[in-house]
XYZ file of C-alpha atoms in Angstrom:
319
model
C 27.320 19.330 32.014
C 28.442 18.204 28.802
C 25.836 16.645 26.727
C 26.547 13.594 24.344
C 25.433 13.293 20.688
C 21.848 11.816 20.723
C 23.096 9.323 18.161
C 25.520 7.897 20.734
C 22.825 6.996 23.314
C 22.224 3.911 24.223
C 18.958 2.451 24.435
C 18.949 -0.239 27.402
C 15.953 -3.160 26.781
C 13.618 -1.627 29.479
C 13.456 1.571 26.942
C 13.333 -0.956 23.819
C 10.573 -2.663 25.363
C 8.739 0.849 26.289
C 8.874 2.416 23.003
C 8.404 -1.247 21.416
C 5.300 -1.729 22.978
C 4.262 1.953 22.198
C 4.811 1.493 18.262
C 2.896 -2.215 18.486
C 0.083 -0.552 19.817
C -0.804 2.607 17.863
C 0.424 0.870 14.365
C 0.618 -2.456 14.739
C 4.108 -2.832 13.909
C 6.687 -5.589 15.747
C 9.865 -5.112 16.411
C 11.814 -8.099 17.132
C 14.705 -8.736 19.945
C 17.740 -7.067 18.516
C 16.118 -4.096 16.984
C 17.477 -1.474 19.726
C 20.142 -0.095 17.724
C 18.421 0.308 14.935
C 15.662 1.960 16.653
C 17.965 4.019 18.807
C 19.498 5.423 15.575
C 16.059 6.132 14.222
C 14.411 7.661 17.491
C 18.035 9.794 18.105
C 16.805 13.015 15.526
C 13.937 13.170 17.994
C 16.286 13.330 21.365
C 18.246 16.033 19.037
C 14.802 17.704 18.284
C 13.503 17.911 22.075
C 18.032 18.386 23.457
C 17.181 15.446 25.349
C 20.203 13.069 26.155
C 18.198 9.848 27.382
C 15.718 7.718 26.229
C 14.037 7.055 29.317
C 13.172 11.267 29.502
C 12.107 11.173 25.865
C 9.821 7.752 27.025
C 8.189 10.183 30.030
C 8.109 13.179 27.847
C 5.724 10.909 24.998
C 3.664 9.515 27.544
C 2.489 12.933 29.111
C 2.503 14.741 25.660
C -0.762 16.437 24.979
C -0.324 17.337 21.687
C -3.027 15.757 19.532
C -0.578 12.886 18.335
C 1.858 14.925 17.053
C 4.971 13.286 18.473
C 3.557 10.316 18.183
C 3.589 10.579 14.681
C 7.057 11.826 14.298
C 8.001 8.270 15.841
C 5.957 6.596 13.510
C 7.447 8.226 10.684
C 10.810 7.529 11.979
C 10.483 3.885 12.299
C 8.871 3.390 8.913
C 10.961 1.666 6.540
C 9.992 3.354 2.809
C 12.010 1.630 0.278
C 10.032 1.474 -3.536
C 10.556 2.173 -6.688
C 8.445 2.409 -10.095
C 7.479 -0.591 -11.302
C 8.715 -2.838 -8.887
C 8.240 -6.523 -9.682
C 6.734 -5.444 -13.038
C 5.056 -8.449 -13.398
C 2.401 -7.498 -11.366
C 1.562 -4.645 -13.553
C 1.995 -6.616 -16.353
C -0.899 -9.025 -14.348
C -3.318 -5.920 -14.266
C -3.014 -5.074 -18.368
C -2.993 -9.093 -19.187
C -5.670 -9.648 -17.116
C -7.207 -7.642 -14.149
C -8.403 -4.752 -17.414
C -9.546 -7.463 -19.937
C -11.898 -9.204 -17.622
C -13.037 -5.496 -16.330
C -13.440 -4.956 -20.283
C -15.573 -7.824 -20.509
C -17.917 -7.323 -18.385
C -18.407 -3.731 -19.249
C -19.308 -5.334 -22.933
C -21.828 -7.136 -20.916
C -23.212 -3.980 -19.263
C -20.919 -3.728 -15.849
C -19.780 -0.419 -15.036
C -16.853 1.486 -16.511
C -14.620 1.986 -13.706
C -11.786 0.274 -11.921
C -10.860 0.782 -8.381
C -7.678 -0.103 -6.786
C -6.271 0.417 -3.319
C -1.915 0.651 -2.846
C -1.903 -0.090 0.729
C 1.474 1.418 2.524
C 2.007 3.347 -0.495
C 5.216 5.110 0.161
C 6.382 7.598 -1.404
C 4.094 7.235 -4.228
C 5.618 5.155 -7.190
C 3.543 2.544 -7.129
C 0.206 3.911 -6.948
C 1.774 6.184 -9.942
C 2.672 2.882 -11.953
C -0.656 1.561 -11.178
C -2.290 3.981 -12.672
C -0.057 4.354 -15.858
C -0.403 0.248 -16.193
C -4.349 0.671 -16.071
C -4.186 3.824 -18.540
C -1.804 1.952 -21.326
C -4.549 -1.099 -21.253
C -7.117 0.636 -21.646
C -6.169 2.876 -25.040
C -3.494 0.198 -26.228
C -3.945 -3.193 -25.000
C -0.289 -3.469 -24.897
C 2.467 -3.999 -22.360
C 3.369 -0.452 -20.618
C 5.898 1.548 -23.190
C 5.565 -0.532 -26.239
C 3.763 2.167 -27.810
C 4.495 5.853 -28.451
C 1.677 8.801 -27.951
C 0.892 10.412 -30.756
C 1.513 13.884 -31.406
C -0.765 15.645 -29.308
C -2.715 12.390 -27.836
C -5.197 12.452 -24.107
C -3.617 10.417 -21.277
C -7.516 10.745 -20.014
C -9.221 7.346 -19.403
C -10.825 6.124 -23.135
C -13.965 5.178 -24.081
C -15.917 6.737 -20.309
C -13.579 4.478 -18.244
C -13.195 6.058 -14.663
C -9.949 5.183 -12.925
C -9.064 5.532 -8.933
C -6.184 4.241 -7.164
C -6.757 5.033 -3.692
C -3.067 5.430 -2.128
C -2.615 5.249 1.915
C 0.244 5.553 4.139
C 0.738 5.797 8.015
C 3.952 7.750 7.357
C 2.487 11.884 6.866
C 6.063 12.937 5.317
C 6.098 10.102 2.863
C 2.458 10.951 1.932
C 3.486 14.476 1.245
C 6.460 13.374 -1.186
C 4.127 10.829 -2.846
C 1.208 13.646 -3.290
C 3.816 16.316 -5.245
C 5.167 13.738 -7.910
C 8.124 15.213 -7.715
C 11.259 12.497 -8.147
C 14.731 12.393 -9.128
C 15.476 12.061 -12.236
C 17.242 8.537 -11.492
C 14.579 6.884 -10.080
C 13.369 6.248 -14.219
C 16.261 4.535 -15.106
C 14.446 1.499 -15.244
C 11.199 3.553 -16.932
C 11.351 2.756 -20.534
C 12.366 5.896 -22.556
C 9.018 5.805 -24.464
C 7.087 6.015 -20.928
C 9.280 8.777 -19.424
C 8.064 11.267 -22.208
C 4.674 10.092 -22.098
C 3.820 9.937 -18.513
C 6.378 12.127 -16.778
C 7.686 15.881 -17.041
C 11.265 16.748 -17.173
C 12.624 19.749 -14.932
C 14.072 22.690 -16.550
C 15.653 25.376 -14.622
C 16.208 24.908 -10.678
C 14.360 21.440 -11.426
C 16.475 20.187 -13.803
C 17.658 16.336 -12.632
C 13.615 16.424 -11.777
C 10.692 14.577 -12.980
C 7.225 15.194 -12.459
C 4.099 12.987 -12.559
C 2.056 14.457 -15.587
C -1.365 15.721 -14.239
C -3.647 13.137 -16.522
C -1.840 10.382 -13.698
C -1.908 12.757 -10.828
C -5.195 13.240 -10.936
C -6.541 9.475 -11.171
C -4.540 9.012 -7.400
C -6.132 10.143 -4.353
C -3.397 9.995 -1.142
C -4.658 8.981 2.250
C -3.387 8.778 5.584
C -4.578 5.573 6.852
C -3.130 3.441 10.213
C -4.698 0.006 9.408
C -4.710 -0.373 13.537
C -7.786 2.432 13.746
C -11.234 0.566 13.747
C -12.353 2.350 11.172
C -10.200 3.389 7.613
C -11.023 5.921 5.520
C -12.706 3.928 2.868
C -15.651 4.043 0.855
C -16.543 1.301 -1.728
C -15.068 -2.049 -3.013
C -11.645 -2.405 -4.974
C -11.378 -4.457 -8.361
C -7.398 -5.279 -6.433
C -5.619 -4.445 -3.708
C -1.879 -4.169 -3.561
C -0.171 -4.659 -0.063
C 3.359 -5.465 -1.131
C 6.575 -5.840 1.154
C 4.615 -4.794 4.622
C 3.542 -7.885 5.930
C 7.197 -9.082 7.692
C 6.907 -5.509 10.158
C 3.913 -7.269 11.765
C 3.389 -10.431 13.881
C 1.247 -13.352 12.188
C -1.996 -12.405 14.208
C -1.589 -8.867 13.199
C -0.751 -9.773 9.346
C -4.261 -12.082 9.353
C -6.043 -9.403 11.094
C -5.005 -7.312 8.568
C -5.416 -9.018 5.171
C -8.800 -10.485 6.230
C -10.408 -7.219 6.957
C -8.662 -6.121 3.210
C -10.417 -8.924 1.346
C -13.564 -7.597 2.782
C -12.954 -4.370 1.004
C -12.755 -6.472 -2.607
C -14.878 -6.707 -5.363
C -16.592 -10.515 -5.509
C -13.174 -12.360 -7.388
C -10.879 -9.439 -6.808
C -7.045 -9.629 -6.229
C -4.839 -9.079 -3.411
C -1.462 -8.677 -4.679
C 1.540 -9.156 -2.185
C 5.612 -8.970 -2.519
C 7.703 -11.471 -3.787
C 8.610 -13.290 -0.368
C 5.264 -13.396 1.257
C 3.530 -16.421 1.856
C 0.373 -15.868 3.360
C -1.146 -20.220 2.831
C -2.709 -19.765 5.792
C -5.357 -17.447 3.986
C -6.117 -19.926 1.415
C -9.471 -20.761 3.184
C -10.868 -17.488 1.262
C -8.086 -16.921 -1.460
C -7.030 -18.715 -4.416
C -2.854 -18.294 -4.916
C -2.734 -17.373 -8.609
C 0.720 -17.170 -8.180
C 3.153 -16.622 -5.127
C 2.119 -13.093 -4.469
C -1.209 -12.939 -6.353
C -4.388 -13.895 -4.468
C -7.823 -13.944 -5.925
C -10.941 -13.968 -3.984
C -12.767 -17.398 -3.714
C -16.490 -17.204 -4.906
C -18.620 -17.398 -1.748
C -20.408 -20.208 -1.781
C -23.925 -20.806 -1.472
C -25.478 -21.415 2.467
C -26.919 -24.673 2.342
C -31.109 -24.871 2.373
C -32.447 -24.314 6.025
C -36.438 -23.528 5.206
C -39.328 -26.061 5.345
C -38.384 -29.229 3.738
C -39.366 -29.208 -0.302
C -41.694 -31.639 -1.791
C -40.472 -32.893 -5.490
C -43.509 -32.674 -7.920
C -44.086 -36.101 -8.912
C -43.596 -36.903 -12.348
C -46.298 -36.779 -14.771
């Protein structure tokens, strides 16, 4: 029987709802009415994968699967959208050397600890937990906007002065997570890098790498990759952050799901810490416990004091 390319199958909206369902469930991603096709052409490498020809034997085949997740996880990877780029709407870095590090300076001068945490939520491929770090490094030693200064001959990309960085970088999506933790990219995707930052932050390919870059260990080495599926109960996370990027994710969930989500971030912030969104997110619904900065920047509202529930106070009278 002659078997038809696994790209050419059609997905009917009994299967659409099936594997729709499925993907809502474990990751908390919705896809809307008129998806099928797109999800058909994304699911099809895995009918190719198993030489299946239907959906509806691929559905039964992930249902009985005992295989730790595995498959699972290849679907999750292949619905994953992953577009980013370094420095993407630069003036959110720009935000963090202007005034996320000078605030963190001056409160060290007051005696606050050295160090500055943030997460990159759905991280990607690994640019922009990468351009975090590179933003936080260049404030620290120069004070200036990223590139505006050259290293000297022979200077440390190391944190100054005992500063500790860590940008904690997570991911649902295992083969993006793997990309992101070589810091290995084309040589393209710095095009938009100033020349002055290229040399000072990235390594150029020579031989069978050449049309390569490569993240220069000093910024490796300040990001710490994590696969994280903001649906589990529990994430992998230890300790407050100073900000917390979550940028371009929100319109792959329903509104309950995007306020279950950003409410359980802000309880992972520092008290006045930032949660930094894309350009066309809107989130005013939040602004019970954030303060918009900006369109996409979000700072956390002091908590306020409980009112006084004890024994009633006397006033001293005057004397």
């Amino acid at each position: 029987m002659p078997t038809l390319e696994a790209s050419l199958v059609v997905m009917d909206v009994r299967e659409f709802k099936t594997f729709r369902e499925l993907i809502h469930r474990k990751t908390g991603i919705w896809l809307r009415d008129g998806k099928q096709a797109m999800l058909a052409g994304r699911l099809s490498k895995r009918l190719r994968h198993h030489g299946m020809t239907d959906f509806a034997t691929y559905a039964a085949y992930v249902a009985r699967a005992q295989d730790d997740g595995k498959e699972l996880a290849e679907i999750i990877n292949c619905v994953t959208t992953n577009k980013t780029s370094f420095f993407r709407e630069m003036h959110h870095f720009e935000f963090l050397m202007r005034t996320l590090v000078p605030e963190l300076m001056a409160g060290a001068a007051l005696g606050r600890a050295r160090s500055i945490r943030i997460w990159s939520a759905a991280c990607s491929t690994g640019e922009e937990p990468y351009s975090i770090a590179i933003s936080l490094l260049e404030a620290l030693k120069t004070g200036h906007v990223p590139g505006s200064v050259a290293p000297s001959p022979g200077q440390s990309l190391s944190p100054p002065g005992g500063w500790q960085i860590e940008v904690v970088a997570s991911d649902i999506d295992t083969v993006v997570l793997a990309t992101a933790a070589q810091g290995i990219y084309d040589r393209e995707s710095l095009e938009d890098v100033p020349p002055v930052m290229q040399n000072k932050y990235f390594l150029r390919g020579k031989g069978n790498m050449i049309g390569q870059v490569r993240v220069k260990k000093e910024v490796a080495q300040l990001v710490k990759f994590k696969r994280i599926n903001l649906m589990d109960p529990r994430w992998a996370l230890e300790g407050k952050f100073d900000a917390i990027f979550f940028r371009n994710a929100l319109i792959y969930f329903n509104r309950e799901t995007q306020e279950a989500f950003l409410r359980r971030m802000l309880g992972y912030l520092n008290s006045r810490g930032y949660l930094i969104l894309g350009h066309s997110e809107h989130v005013p619904w939040l602004n019970d416990s954030v303060e918009a900065l900006s369109n996409t920047i979000h700072q956390l509202r002091a908590q306020k004091r409980p009112p006084y529930t004890g024994p009633e106070r006397r006033r001293r009278p005057r004397q």
